[in-house]
Amino acid sequence: MTAPGRPLELWTVDDPELAPGEVWLDIVASEVCGTDVHLHHGRLTGVPYPIIPGHVSVGRVRETRGVETDAGGRPLAPGDLVTFYDVVGTCHCCYYCAVAGQPNLCPQRKVYGITFGVGDGLRGGWAESIHLVAGTSVFRLPGGLDVDDVIGGGCGLFTGFGAVERADLEPDDTVVVQGSGPVGLAAAAFARLAGAGELLVIGDPDPRLDLARRMGADRTLSVSGSTREERAAAVLEATEGRGADIVIEASGNPAAIPEGFALLRAGGTYVIAGHYTDAGPVAINPHLDINRKHADVRGRWGTELGHVARSLALLARHRLPFADVIGGRYGLERTGEALADVEAMRVTKAIIAPS
Ligand SMILES: [Zn+2]
Ligand SMILES: [Zn+2]
């Protein structure tokens, strides 16, 4: 991706020379995330174009320099099928890392496929191989998980997990998830596993709502097939008129925010996780939506290492059907088409498969 708005190009980059602690993977599958669409529109700041996109990927270990175990302490060797945490370089000693305990906000943090430029080397998943710097947390796929199980969830898996963790869900809490893309589907699946009571997903189109029910939603509501009043009535009906204990926003659409506040019960928790990029402002009523409502409003920006480790373990334990989220596979010469299909919502999850 040479610059925002430009057609994607296929480039040849030199093979890496591995330094101690580094890992070289052959990419088996990478994903197209909504963030990649935003990258192509130039909506993220600090992106050093040209970049190799692709932040979450599954690969096969080609070579390592002195790395003998994965992030879970299991033996790691050439040929192993792995994924990796897309964030690297958090410093462990800045205010955010060391005092606040929020390494996702560390200014040193780098993200494969987003904040590395091509000049840094093979640092994105839309490529035949990727060169992981020392300190990257690599995970062997646990418990017989297949490539598609993991990449079908992609980074939405980890973001959805992080959103549910941020909600501090109590057993049997009524949960509304706004959005039925990869983040919303994962949030629904993990909210169910975390002990949600009634679980409603609001989204579109129908195939995504079918998937949401398979992930554990009790009920789905189509945005295009219902009015805002009808959706509010459905949530009130499910909660004896109180509103949802927890609302998780995973839509990326600013218009979802006022509706989310309206669906939340007094004293409920609203987690906003779908706005990784700036989609613009929206009006809320501070008195009605937050102050009078005594609402607990929480942002979820980026993921943490624990979200990756735990969501992979849950995926293996519960066999969540994320492989079925994959709607299209594209070779490296068709990445532009893959981006266009994701943007137009023709596919929920598009996969880049180099070979
Ligand atoms: Zn992503
Ligand atoms: Zn730091």
mmCIF file of C-alpha atoms and ligand atoms in Angstrom:
data_model
loop_
_atom_site.group_PDB
_atom_site.id
_atom_site.type_symbol
_atom_site.label_atom_id
_atom_site.label_comp_id
_atom_site.label_asym_id
_atom_site.label_seq_id
_atom_site.Cartn_x
_atom_site.Cartn_y
_atom_site.Cartn_z
ATOM 1 C CA MET A 1 0.000 0.000 0.000
ATOM 2 C CA THR A 2 2.096 2.874 -1.333
ATOM 3 C CA ALA A 3 -0.172 5.732 -0.225
ATOM 4 C CA PRO A 4 -3.822 6.326 0.668
ATOM 5 C CA GLY A 5 -6.128 6.035 -2.299
ATOM 6 C CA ARG A 6 -3.548 4.465 -4.616
ATOM 7 C CA PRO A 7 -3.957 0.994 -6.147
ATOM 8 C CA LEU A 8 -2.025 -1.655 -4.235
ATOM 9 C CA GLU A 9 1.235 -2.798 -5.820
ATOM 10 C CA LEU A 10 3.147 -6.062 -5.727
ATOM 11 C CA TRP A 11 6.759 -5.437 -4.719
ATOM 12 C CA THR A 12 9.765 -7.670 -4.210
ATOM 13 C CA VAL A 13 11.661 -7.186 -0.961
ATOM 14 C CA ASP A 14 14.997 -8.748 0.005
ATOM 15 C CA ASP A 15 15.001 -11.786 2.299
ATOM 16 C CA PRO A 16 15.808 -10.844 5.892
ATOM 17 C CA GLU A 17 19.048 -11.519 7.757
ATOM 18 C CA LEU A 18 17.877 -12.794 11.110
ATOM 19 C CA ALA A 19 19.259 -11.184 14.257
ATOM 20 C CA PRO A 20 19.155 -12.941 17.646
ATOM 21 C CA GLY A 21 15.602 -13.334 18.953
ATOM 22 C CA GLU A 22 14.006 -12.946 15.537
ATOM 23 C CA VAL A 23 11.595 -15.262 13.744
ATOM 24 C CA TRP A 24 10.862 -15.614 10.039
ATOM 25 C CA LEU A 25 7.466 -16.997 9.021
ATOM 26 C CA ASP A 26 6.017 -18.157 5.728
ATOM 27 C CA ILE A 27 2.558 -16.587 5.655
ATOM 28 C CA VAL A 28 -0.226 -19.138 5.279
ATOM 29 C CA ALA A 29 -3.079 -16.640 5.652
ATOM 30 C CA SER A 30 -3.460 -13.012 6.620
ATOM 31 C CA GLU A 31 -6.678 -11.077 7.048
ATOM 32 C CA VAL A 32 -8.311 -7.965 5.711
ATOM 33 C CA CYS A 33 -9.563 -5.981 8.685
ATOM 34 C CA GLY A 34 -11.743 -2.877 8.672
ATOM 35 C CA THR A 35 -8.611 -1.031 9.758
ATOM 36 C CA ASP A 36 -6.981 -1.930 6.422
ATOM 37 C CA VAL A 37 -9.857 -0.216 4.631
ATOM 38 C CA HIS A 38 -9.304 2.848 6.842
ATOM 39 C CA LEU A 39 -5.550 2.681 6.125
ATOM 40 C CA HIS A 40 -6.322 2.758 2.428
ATOM 41 C CA HIS A 41 -8.401 5.906 3.002
ATOM 42 C CA GLY A 42 -5.609 7.500 5.051
ATOM 43 C CA ARG A 43 -7.740 7.707 8.214
ATOM 44 C CA LEU A 44 -5.008 6.663 10.670
ATOM 45 C CA THR A 45 -2.318 9.059 11.798
ATOM 46 C CA GLY A 46 1.381 8.144 11.927
ATOM 47 C CA VAL A 47 1.328 5.498 9.189
ATOM 48 C CA PRO A 48 4.700 5.396 7.350
ATOM 49 C CA TYR A 49 3.489 4.653 3.792
ATOM 50 C CA PRO A 50 4.479 2.661 1.824
ATOM 51 C CA ILE A 51 3.500 -0.206 4.117
ATOM 52 C CA ILE A 52 2.879 -3.934 3.807
ATOM 53 C CA PRO A 53 -0.625 -4.266 5.326
ATOM 54 C CA GLY A 54 -1.800 -7.271 7.326
ATOM 55 C CA HIS A 55 -1.581 -7.056 11.133
ATOM 56 C CA VAL A 56 -2.941 -10.454 12.175
ATOM 57 C CA SER A 57 -1.688 -13.500 10.298
ATOM 58 C CA VAL A 58 -1.071 -17.221 10.597
ATOM 59 C CA GLY A 59 2.229 -18.555 9.356
ATOM 60 C CA ARG A 60 4.619 -21.470 9.435
ATOM 61 C CA VAL A 61 7.970 -21.001 11.132
ATOM 62 C CA ARG A 62 10.705 -20.967 8.490
ATOM 63 C CA GLU A 63 13.623 -20.007 10.691
ATOM 64 C CA THR A 64 14.399 -18.624 14.138
ATOM 65 C CA ARG A 65 17.544 -17.191 15.724
ATOM 66 C CA GLY A 66 17.724 -18.577 19.234
ATOM 67 C CA VAL A 67 13.965 -18.607 19.861
ATOM 68 C CA GLU A 68 13.109 -22.055 21.210
ATOM 69 C CA THR A 69 9.729 -21.511 22.858
ATOM 70 C CA ASP A 70 6.550 -19.626 22.048
ATOM 71 C CA ALA A 71 4.936 -16.981 24.267
ATOM 72 C CA GLY A 72 3.214 -19.748 26.231
ATOM 73 C CA GLY A 73 6.516 -21.564 26.902
ATOM 74 C CA ARG A 74 5.835 -24.388 24.460
ATOM 75 C CA PRO A 75 8.668 -25.623 22.210
ATOM 76 C CA LEU A 76 8.880 -23.744 18.908
ATOM 77 C CA ALA A 77 10.567 -25.142 15.804
ATOM 78 C CA PRO A 78 10.625 -24.670 12.028
ATOM 79 C CA GLY A 79 7.436 -26.012 10.468
ATOM 80 C CA ASP A 80 5.203 -25.074 13.418
ATOM 81 C CA LEU A 81 1.960 -23.286 12.614
ATOM 82 C CA VAL A 82 1.769 -20.052 14.613
ATOM 83 C CA THR A 83 0.113 -16.686 14.978
ATOM 84 C CA PHE A 84 1.581 -13.703 16.789
ATOM 85 C CA TYR A 85 0.568 -10.632 18.760
ATOM 86 C CA ASP A 86 0.641 -7.800 16.229
ATOM 87 C CA VAL A 87 1.942 -5.277 18.779
ATOM 88 C CA VAL A 88 5.650 -5.164 19.592
ATOM 89 C CA GLY A 89 8.117 -2.778 21.170
ATOM 90 C CA THR A 90 6.143 -1.638 24.226
ATOM 91 C CA CYS A 91 8.882 -0.293 26.473
ATOM 92 C CA HIS A 92 7.852 -1.579 29.951
ATOM 93 C CA CYS A 93 9.227 1.589 31.545
ATOM 94 C CA CYS A 94 7.124 4.576 30.394
ATOM 95 C CA TYR A 95 4.232 6.044 32.393
ATOM 96 C CA TYR A 96 1.621 3.976 30.522
ATOM 97 C CA CYS A 97 3.564 0.700 30.692
ATOM 98 C CA ALA A 98 4.970 0.918 34.190
ATOM 99 C CA VAL A 99 2.683 3.234 36.208
ATOM 100 C CA ALA A 100 -0.758 3.045 34.591
ATOM 101 C CA GLY A 101 -0.442 -0.631 33.599
ATOM 102 C CA GLN A 102 -1.861 0.151 30.151
ATOM 103 C CA PRO A 103 0.817 -0.957 27.658
ATOM 104 C CA ASN A 104 -1.647 -0.573 24.763
ATOM 105 C CA LEU A 105 -1.085 3.187 25.211
ATOM 106 C CA CYS A 106 2.747 3.012 25.212
ATOM 107 C CA PRO A 107 4.118 5.585 22.739
ATOM 108 C CA GLN A 108 6.894 3.147 21.702
ATOM 109 C CA ARG A 109 4.344 0.534 20.628
ATOM 110 C CA LYS A 110 4.591 -0.628 17.005
ATOM 111 C CA VAL A 111 2.017 -2.651 15.079
ATOM 112 C CA TYR A 112 2.860 -5.022 12.237
ATOM 113 C CA GLY A 113 1.112 -4.047 9.029
ATOM 114 C CA ILE A 114 0.275 -0.537 10.299
ATOM 115 C CA THR A 115 3.152 1.431 11.847
ATOM 116 C CA PHE A 116 6.105 -0.308 10.162
ATOM 117 C CA GLY A 117 7.092 0.957 6.710
ATOM 118 C CA VAL A 118 8.441 -1.153 3.865
ATOM 119 C CA GLY A 119 11.832 0.374 4.697
ATOM 120 C CA ASP A 120 11.739 -1.599 7.967
ATOM 121 C CA GLY A 121 11.598 -4.872 5.993
ATOM 122 C CA LEU A 122 8.955 -7.596 5.743
ATOM 123 C CA ARG A 123 6.681 -6.368 8.528
ATOM 124 C CA GLY A 124 3.185 -7.055 7.240
ATOM 125 C CA GLY A 125 1.117 -10.162 6.535
ATOM 126 C CA TRP A 126 0.098 -9.443 2.939
ATOM 127 C CA ALA A 127 3.302 -11.053 1.737
ATOM 128 C CA GLU A 128 4.820 -14.456 1.172
ATOM 129 C CA SER A 129 6.727 -14.162 4.436
ATOM 130 C CA ILE A 130 7.076 -11.927 7.473
ATOM 131 C CA HIS A 131 10.146 -11.070 9.529
ATOM 132 C CA LEU A 132 9.312 -10.757 13.234
ATOM 133 C CA VAL A 133 11.599 -8.611 15.362
ATOM 134 C CA ALA A 134 12.975 -9.779 18.707
ATOM 135 C CA GLY A 135 10.396 -9.542 21.462
ATOM 136 C CA THR A 136 7.425 -10.494 19.267
ATOM 137 C CA SER A 137 5.031 -12.819 21.100
ATOM 138 C CA VAL A 138 4.543 -15.865 18.889
ATOM 139 C CA PHE A 139 1.848 -18.445 19.699
ATOM 140 C CA ARG A 140 1.742 -21.982 18.369
ATOM 141 C CA LEU A 141 -1.875 -22.672 17.389
ATOM 142 C CA PRO A 142 -3.254 -24.551 20.399
ATOM 143 C CA GLY A 143 -5.178 -27.784 20.591
ATOM 144 C CA GLY A 144 -5.494 -28.752 16.945
ATOM 145 C CA LEU A 145 -6.855 -25.380 15.862
ATOM 146 C CA ASP A 146 -6.830 -24.953 12.114
ATOM 147 C CA VAL A 147 -5.563 -21.907 10.225
ATOM 148 C CA ASP A 148 -9.112 -20.859 9.271
ATOM 149 C CA ASP A 149 -10.402 -21.058 12.865
ATOM 150 C CA VAL A 150 -7.928 -18.375 13.863
ATOM 151 C CA ILE A 151 -7.741 -16.167 10.781
ATOM 152 C CA GLY A 152 -11.542 -16.283 10.346
ATOM 153 C CA GLY A 153 -11.695 -14.370 13.628
ATOM 154 C CA GLY A 154 -8.561 -12.369 12.903
ATOM 155 C CA CYS A 155 -7.872 -9.300 14.973
ATOM 156 C CA GLY A 156 -11.600 -8.993 15.690
ATOM 157 C CA LEU A 157 -11.198 -12.032 17.915
ATOM 158 C CA PHE A 158 -8.755 -10.234 20.184
ATOM 159 C CA THR A 159 -10.596 -6.888 20.068
ATOM 160 C CA GLY A 160 -13.915 -8.582 20.851
ATOM 161 C CA PHE A 161 -12.307 -10.373 23.780
ATOM 162 C CA GLY A 162 -10.831 -7.089 25.014
ATOM 163 C CA ALA A 163 -14.236 -5.395 24.804
ATOM 164 C CA VAL A 164 -15.888 -8.096 26.916
ATOM 165 C CA GLU A 165 -13.072 -7.991 29.462
ATOM 166 C CA ARG A 166 -13.491 -4.212 29.704
ATOM 167 C CA ALA A 167 -17.220 -4.645 30.426
ATOM 168 C CA ASP A 168 -16.629 -6.492 33.749
ATOM 169 C CA LEU A 169 -19.648 -8.634 33.031
ATOM 170 C CA GLU A 170 -21.550 -10.171 35.955
ATOM 171 C CA PRO A 171 -23.140 -13.593 35.437
ATOM 172 C CA ASP A 172 -26.557 -13.292 33.758
ATOM 173 C CA ASP A 173 -26.083 -9.650 32.742
ATOM 174 C CA THR A 174 -28.148 -8.689 29.716
ATOM 175 C CA VAL A 175 -25.733 -7.726 26.947
ATOM 176 C CA VAL A 176 -26.406 -5.847 23.722
ATOM 177 C CA VAL A 177 -23.701 -5.933 21.040
ATOM 178 C CA GLN A 178 -23.960 -3.230 18.378
ATOM 179 C CA GLY A 179 -22.398 -4.496 15.163
ATOM 180 C CA SER A 180 -22.138 -7.931 13.589
ATOM 181 C CA GLY A 181 -18.766 -7.668 11.870
ATOM 182 C CA PRO A 182 -15.755 -9.610 13.144
ATOM 183 C CA VAL A 183 -15.458 -7.561 16.367
ATOM 184 C CA GLY A 184 -19.178 -7.825 17.132
ATOM 185 C CA LEU A 185 -19.254 -11.565 16.425
ATOM 186 C CA ALA A 186 -16.288 -12.140 18.732
ATOM 187 C CA ALA A 187 -17.760 -9.900 21.430
ATOM 188 C CA ALA A 188 -20.992 -11.915 21.257
ATOM 189 C CA ALA A 189 -19.135 -15.240 21.456
ATOM 190 C CA PHE A 190 -16.984 -14.176 24.410
ATOM 191 C CA ALA A 191 -19.867 -12.457 26.230
ATOM 192 C CA ARG A 192 -21.754 -15.743 26.002
ATOM 193 C CA LEU A 193 -18.755 -17.670 27.374
ATOM 194 C CA ALA A 194 -18.283 -15.038 30.104
ATOM 195 C CA GLY A 195 -21.772 -15.765 31.441
ATOM 196 C CA ALA A 196 -24.061 -13.273 29.715
ATOM 197 C CA GLY A 197 -27.769 -13.720 30.300
ATOM 198 C CA GLU A 198 -29.943 -12.483 27.437
ATOM 199 C CA LEU A 199 -27.595 -11.622 24.563
ATOM 200 C CA LEU A 200 -28.815 -9.452 21.685
ATOM 201 C CA VAL A 201 -26.833 -8.513 18.596
ATOM 202 C CA ILE A 202 -27.828 -5.566 16.403
ATOM 203 C CA GLY A 203 -26.316 -5.610 12.919
ATOM 204 C CA ASP A 204 -26.571 -6.453 9.243
ATOM 205 C CA PRO A 205 -26.662 -8.131 6.750
ATOM 206 C CA ASP A 206 -28.544 -11.373 7.430
ATOM 207 C CA PRO A 207 -25.611 -13.806 6.947
ATOM 208 C CA ARG A 208 -23.738 -11.957 9.713
ATOM 209 C CA LEU A 209 -26.792 -12.134 11.977
ATOM 210 C CA ASP A 210 -26.987 -15.897 11.342
ATOM 211 C CA LEU A 211 -23.358 -16.136 12.437
ATOM 212 C CA ALA A 212 -24.117 -14.034 15.524
ATOM 213 C CA ARG A 213 -26.745 -16.542 16.599
ATOM 214 C CA ARG A 214 -24.269 -19.385 16.041
ATOM 215 C CA MET A 215 -21.794 -17.497 18.242
ATOM 216 C CA GLY A 216 -24.350 -17.512 21.052
ATOM 217 C CA ALA A 217 -26.730 -14.578 20.515
ATOM 218 C CA ASP A 218 -30.255 -15.303 21.754
ATOM 219 C CA ARG A 219 -31.706 -12.748 19.430
ATOM 220 C CA THR A 220 -30.553 -10.584 16.533
ATOM 221 C CA LEU A 221 -32.033 -7.361 15.217
ATOM 222 C CA SER A 222 -31.388 -6.114 11.701
ATOM 223 C CA VAL A 223 -30.492 -2.435 11.524
ATOM 224 C CA SER A 224 -32.059 -2.068 8.091
ATOM 225 C CA GLY A 225 -35.050 -4.255 8.977
ATOM 226 C CA SER A 226 -36.108 -2.460 12.153
ATOM 227 C CA THR A 227 -36.495 1.068 13.502
ATOM 228 C CA ARG A 228 -34.545 2.463 16.412
ATOM 229 C CA GLU A 229 -37.780 2.455 18.439
ATOM 230 C CA GLU A 230 -38.378 -1.221 17.666
ATOM 231 C CA ARG A 231 -34.861 -2.118 18.779
ATOM 232 C CA ALA A 232 -35.286 -0.134 21.988
ATOM 233 C CA ALA A 233 -38.599 -1.876 22.640
ATOM 234 C CA ALA A 234 -36.943 -5.288 22.147
ATOM 235 C CA VAL A 235 -34.218 -4.486 24.667
ATOM 236 C CA LEU A 236 -36.701 -3.075 27.215
ATOM 237 C CA GLU A 237 -38.883 -6.142 26.794
ATOM 238 C CA ALA A 238 -35.907 -8.404 27.534
ATOM 239 C CA THR A 239 -35.050 -6.470 30.721
ATOM 240 C CA GLU A 240 -38.335 -5.735 32.494
ATOM 241 C CA GLY A 241 -38.152 -2.212 31.141
ATOM 242 C CA ARG A 242 -34.719 -1.401 32.587
ATOM 243 C CA GLY A 243 -32.440 -1.548 29.547
ATOM 244 C CA ALA A 244 -29.283 -3.604 29.045
ATOM 245 C CA ASP A 245 -26.762 -4.039 31.858
ATOM 246 C CA ILE A 246 -23.989 -3.876 29.274
ATOM 247 C CA VAL A 247 -23.835 -2.446 25.759
ATOM 248 C CA ILE A 248 -20.776 -3.159 23.608
ATOM 249 C CA GLU A 249 -20.331 -0.938 20.564
ATOM 250 C CA ALA A 250 -18.566 -2.804 17.750
ATOM 251 C CA SER A 251 -20.074 -1.109 14.724
ATOM 252 C CA GLY A 252 -17.627 1.682 13.922
ATOM 253 C CA ASN A 253 -20.602 3.880 13.096
ATOM 254 C CA PRO A 254 -20.963 7.092 15.151
ATOM 255 C CA ALA A 255 -24.764 6.857 14.809
ATOM 256 C CA ALA A 256 -24.661 3.749 17.012
ATOM 257 C CA ILE A 257 -23.499 5.758 20.042
ATOM 258 C CA PRO A 258 -26.688 7.703 20.923
ATOM 259 C CA GLU A 259 -28.677 4.528 20.356
ATOM 260 C CA GLY A 260 -26.295 2.581 22.599
ATOM 261 C CA PHE A 261 -26.855 5.044 25.442
ATOM 262 C CA ALA A 262 -30.604 4.748 24.950
ATOM 263 C CA LEU A 263 -30.409 0.939 25.227
ATOM 264 C CA LEU A 264 -28.320 1.033 28.428
ATOM 265 C CA ARG A 265 -29.991 0.728 31.833
ATOM 266 C CA ALA A 266 -29.344 3.306 34.557
ATOM 267 C CA GLY A 267 -25.964 2.452 36.089
ATOM 268 C CA GLY A 268 -25.047 0.194 33.179
ATOM 269 C CA THR A 269 -21.692 -0.106 31.417
ATOM 270 C CA TYR A 270 -21.125 1.035 27.837
ATOM 271 C CA VAL A 271 -17.931 -0.196 26.146
ATOM 272 C CA ILE A 272 -16.995 1.564 22.913
ATOM 273 C CA ALA A 273 -14.664 -0.690 20.928
ATOM 274 C CA GLY A 274 -15.637 -0.194 17.287
ATOM 275 C CA HIS A 275 -14.033 3.193 16.662
ATOM 276 C CA TYR A 276 -10.362 2.290 16.239
ATOM 277 C CA THR A 277 -10.232 4.984 13.578
ATOM 278 C CA ASP A 278 -11.877 8.408 13.488
ATOM 279 C CA ALA A 279 -15.300 8.036 11.884
ATOM 280 C CA GLY A 280 -16.421 11.501 12.943
ATOM 281 C CA PRO A 281 -18.409 13.081 15.797
ATOM 282 C CA VAL A 282 -21.951 12.527 17.001
ATOM 283 C CA ALA A 283 -24.199 14.394 19.447
ATOM 284 C CA ILE A 284 -25.012 12.914 22.839
ATOM 285 C CA ASN A 285 -26.916 14.392 25.763
ATOM 286 C CA PRO A 286 -24.566 14.587 28.757
ATOM 287 C CA HIS A 287 -27.424 14.825 31.242
ATOM 288 C CA LEU A 288 -29.701 12.107 29.906
ATOM 289 C CA ASP A 289 -27.077 9.744 28.508
ATOM 290 C CA ILE A 290 -24.349 9.861 31.129
ATOM 291 C CA ASN A 291 -24.864 11.968 34.251
ATOM 292 C CA ARG A 292 -28.517 11.287 35.090
ATOM 293 C CA LYS A 293 -28.075 7.720 33.908
ATOM 294 C CA HIS A 294 -25.011 7.204 36.105
ATOM 295 C CA ALA A 295 -23.521 5.420 33.099
ATOM 296 C CA ASP A 296 -20.090 3.845 33.145
ATOM 297 C CA VAL A 297 -18.580 4.621 29.720
ATOM 298 C CA ARG A 298 -15.360 2.831 28.772
ATOM 299 C CA GLY A 299 -13.175 2.887 25.675
ATOM 300 C CA ARG A 300 -11.299 -0.150 24.407
ATOM 301 C CA TRP A 301 -8.388 0.861 22.200
ATOM 302 C CA GLY A 302 -6.116 -1.834 20.788
ATOM 303 C CA THR A 303 -5.477 -5.209 22.323
ATOM 304 C CA GLU A 304 -3.206 -6.638 24.978
ATOM 305 C CA LEU A 305 -1.122 -9.783 24.935
ATOM 306 C CA GLY A 306 -3.487 -11.505 27.364
ATOM 307 C CA HIS A 307 -6.393 -11.003 24.965
ATOM 308 C CA VAL A 308 -4.537 -12.966 22.291
ATOM 309 C CA ALA A 309 -3.479 -15.787 24.618
ATOM 310 C CA ARG A 310 -6.893 -16.165 26.234
ATOM 311 C CA SER A 311 -8.984 -15.863 23.099
ATOM 312 C CA LEU A 312 -6.858 -18.493 21.320
ATOM 313 C CA ALA A 313 -7.287 -20.821 24.299
ATOM 314 C CA LEU A 314 -11.070 -20.260 24.338
ATOM 315 C CA LEU A 315 -11.248 -20.790 20.592
ATOM 316 C CA ALA A 316 -9.533 -24.169 20.992
ATOM 317 C CA ARG A 317 -11.612 -25.171 24.017
ATOM 318 C CA HIS A 318 -15.022 -24.203 22.609
ATOM 319 C CA ARG A 319 -14.498 -24.697 18.876
ATOM 320 C CA LEU A 320 -16.139 -21.366 18.012
ATOM 321 C CA PRO A 321 -17.178 -21.363 14.324
ATOM 322 C CA PHE A 322 -14.957 -18.500 13.150
ATOM 323 C CA ALA A 323 -13.779 -20.442 10.087
ATOM 324 C CA ASP A 324 -17.303 -19.892 8.737
ATOM 325 C CA VAL A 325 -16.874 -16.109 8.910
ATOM 326 C CA ILE A 326 -14.452 -16.300 5.962
ATOM 327 C CA GLY A 327 -16.226 -15.057 2.856
ATOM 328 C CA GLY A 328 -13.432 -14.898 0.305
ATOM 329 C CA ARG A 329 -9.801 -15.835 -0.323
ATOM 330 C CA TYR A 330 -7.508 -13.652 -2.384
ATOM 331 C CA GLY A 331 -3.984 -14.081 -3.690
ATOM 332 C CA LEU A 332 -1.419 -11.288 -3.336
ATOM 333 C CA GLU A 333 -2.291 -9.938 -6.775
ATOM 334 C CA ARG A 334 -5.945 -9.457 -5.685
ATOM 335 C CA THR A 335 -5.503 -7.511 -2.436
ATOM 336 C CA GLY A 336 -7.188 -4.429 -3.942
ATOM 337 C CA GLU A 337 -10.243 -6.515 -4.755
ATOM 338 C CA ALA A 338 -10.247 -7.931 -1.224
ATOM 339 C CA LEU A 339 -10.231 -4.421 0.250
ATOM 340 C CA ALA A 340 -13.096 -3.354 -2.001
ATOM 341 C CA ASP A 341 -15.164 -6.421 -1.059
ATOM 342 C CA VAL A 342 -14.677 -5.805 2.674
ATOM 343 C CA GLU A 343 -15.523 -2.124 2.325
ATOM 344 C CA ALA A 344 -18.725 -2.936 0.425
ATOM 345 C CA MET A 345 -19.572 -5.624 3.040
ATOM 346 C CA ARG A 346 -19.733 -8.265 0.307
ATOM 347 C CA VAL A 347 -17.689 -10.492 2.626
ATOM 348 C CA THR A 348 -17.437 -10.421 6.430
ATOM 349 C CA LYS A 349 -13.860 -11.667 6.588
ATOM 350 C CA ALA A 350 -11.573 -11.673 3.571
ATOM 351 C CA ILE A 351 -8.385 -13.714 3.714
ATOM 352 C CA ILE A 352 -5.137 -13.012 1.910
ATOM 353 C CA ALA A 353 -3.523 -16.329 1.052
ATOM 354 C CA PRO A 354 -0.176 -15.831 -0.723
ATOM 355 C CA SER A 355 0.044 -19.321 -2.197
HETATM 356 ZN ZN ZN B 1 -7.557 -5.254 12.688
HETATM 357 ZN ZN ZN B 2 5.914 2.055 27.352
#
